[in-house]
Structure formats: C-alpha cells, structure tokens
Steps between C-alpha positions, in 0.01 A plus 500: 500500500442310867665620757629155498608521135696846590680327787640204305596774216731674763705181609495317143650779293355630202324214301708398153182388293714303329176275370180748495257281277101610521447218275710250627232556858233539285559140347586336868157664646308342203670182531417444882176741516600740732609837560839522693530802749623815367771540744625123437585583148635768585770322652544272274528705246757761719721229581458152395640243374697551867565336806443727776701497841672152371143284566242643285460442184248733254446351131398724177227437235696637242841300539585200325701376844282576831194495357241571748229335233697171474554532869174520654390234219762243634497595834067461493564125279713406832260631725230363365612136526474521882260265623309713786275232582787310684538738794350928426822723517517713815358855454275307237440850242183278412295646754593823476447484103149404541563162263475164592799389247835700489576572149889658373554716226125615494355768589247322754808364683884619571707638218868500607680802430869548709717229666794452697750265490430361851205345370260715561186659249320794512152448323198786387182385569292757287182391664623497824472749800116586388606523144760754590767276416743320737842324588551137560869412583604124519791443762679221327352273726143475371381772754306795316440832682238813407650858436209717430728773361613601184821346362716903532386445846606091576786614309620751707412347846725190362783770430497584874480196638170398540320167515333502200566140382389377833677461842884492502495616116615849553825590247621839630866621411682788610564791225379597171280235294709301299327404150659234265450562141375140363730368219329553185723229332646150583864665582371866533640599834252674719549835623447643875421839598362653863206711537633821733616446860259517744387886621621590114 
C-alpha cells in the first residue's frame, strides 16, 4: 500500500467493497487495452459507485447504474467528436503523449476515469509520463493540465484543497469526507456516511 493509499484509507473510512469484480476489470482492460493502476481500482472497488465530497463522482465496472465501462465509452464517443484542428486545446496532452492525433478511449490517448459535476474530467494516460502512466484533467473550459502522480495521490491533494484540476479548481471542505452512496435504482434513495473527523 502507498503511503498515499494509507492516507486516503484514514480519512475515507473503511472501504465497503460493495462491487469487488476481478472479471468485471478484467473485461474493461481487454476492451480498451490497458492496464488500469492498481491503486485506482482499488478505489473503485472500496467505494464506488459514490460521489465523494459532493463533486466527484467514481463509476463501477460491475454495476448496472454507474458503469465506469459505459462511462468512459460515452464519455470517449463525446470526446472524440471534438474537432482539434479548429483551435489545439490549451495544455495540448498531444505533445506530451508523443502522438500527433489525440485519440479517447484508447490506450494511445486519454481514457477518462472520475468526474465532477462542475464539469471537470480526470483522464489516465497509460503511456504518458515516460510510460509510467499519467493524469490529464479537463477544467470544463477546454483547458487540460498534467499531474504526473498516481490517482491515491491527485486524489488526496484534491481532498485538501489543492489545484489539481487547474487554477481556481481547488474543492476543500471543512470536516470528515462526506461520501454519497450512488442510487442503485431509479427511486433508490442514496445513502451518506462520513469518513472519521479529522485527527481521528
């Protein structure tokens, strides 16, 4: 476990597992060609389908509702009907990427993975940061920024307040994390708990 990974641990709570599925990554990965990060299903697979801290939302490859697989497949589909040629984004991931054409969904491009409900993405780039595997966030606002850190890291620097969806993006609130259980059915009513006070 990162030292990252043990830190999030400590102000999330203990992790449900509500949807543990080695198959249901297994079949994602195969579908897109990559490998996600250990510690990224990890997550997932602690906590989601959730919305963390009221803004961030974390989809499941198991679930029926919140998806992840269905998720990054639309999301990509909308992404990939951009036309770049009419004016390169800012923080254009192309260069860093090493490609000349930016691809969604793929893994010689940006696979999104987490959202937030002010617009913003977070995208993996597996064959970014040297092949070590990097972050791409998208502001909203067609600005893309590089987080060469794992996602238990980004994750827990956008906890405490950090801009890590670009400048003015930080989302810090006072007291224990609050993480929204994601309705599992049309009129299913979703459940809040709080990971332990701060100090705890």
């Amino acid at each position: 476990m990162t030292g990252y990974m043990a830190r999030l641990l400590a102000v999330l709570g203990e992790p449900p597992m509500r949807y543990r599925d080695a198959v249901a990554w297994s079949r994602l990965e195969h579908d897109l060609r990559v490998g996600f990060p250990a510690e990224y299903k990890e997550i997932v697979d602690g906590y989601a389908p959730v919305e963390i801290n009221g803004h961030l939302h974390l989809m499941h490859p198991a679930t029926r509702r919140w998806n992840l697989a269905e998720k990054v497949r639309s999301t990509s589909e909308v992404w990939s009907q951009v036309e770049w040629d009419e004016g390169e984004p800012e923080g254009d991931p192309r260069e860093s990427l090493g490609v000349s054409e930016l691809y969604f969904g793929d893994a010689d491009g940006l696979i999104p993975i987490a959202s937030t409900n002010r617009g913003e993405t977070i995208f993996y780039a597996s064959k970014g940061g040297q092949g070590a595997g990097t972050l791409f966030v998208e502001n909203g606002e067609g600005e893309f920024f590089e987080y060469s850190m794992g996602f238990a890291e980004w994750l827990w620097r956008w906890l405490n307040g950090e801009e890590v969806t670009g400048p003015g993006g930080s989302a810090c609130y006072p007291g224990p994390v609050a993480l929204r259980n994601l309705p599992m059915t049309a009129d299913g009513k979703p459940e809040t708990r709080y990971g332990p006070a701060p100090g705890v």
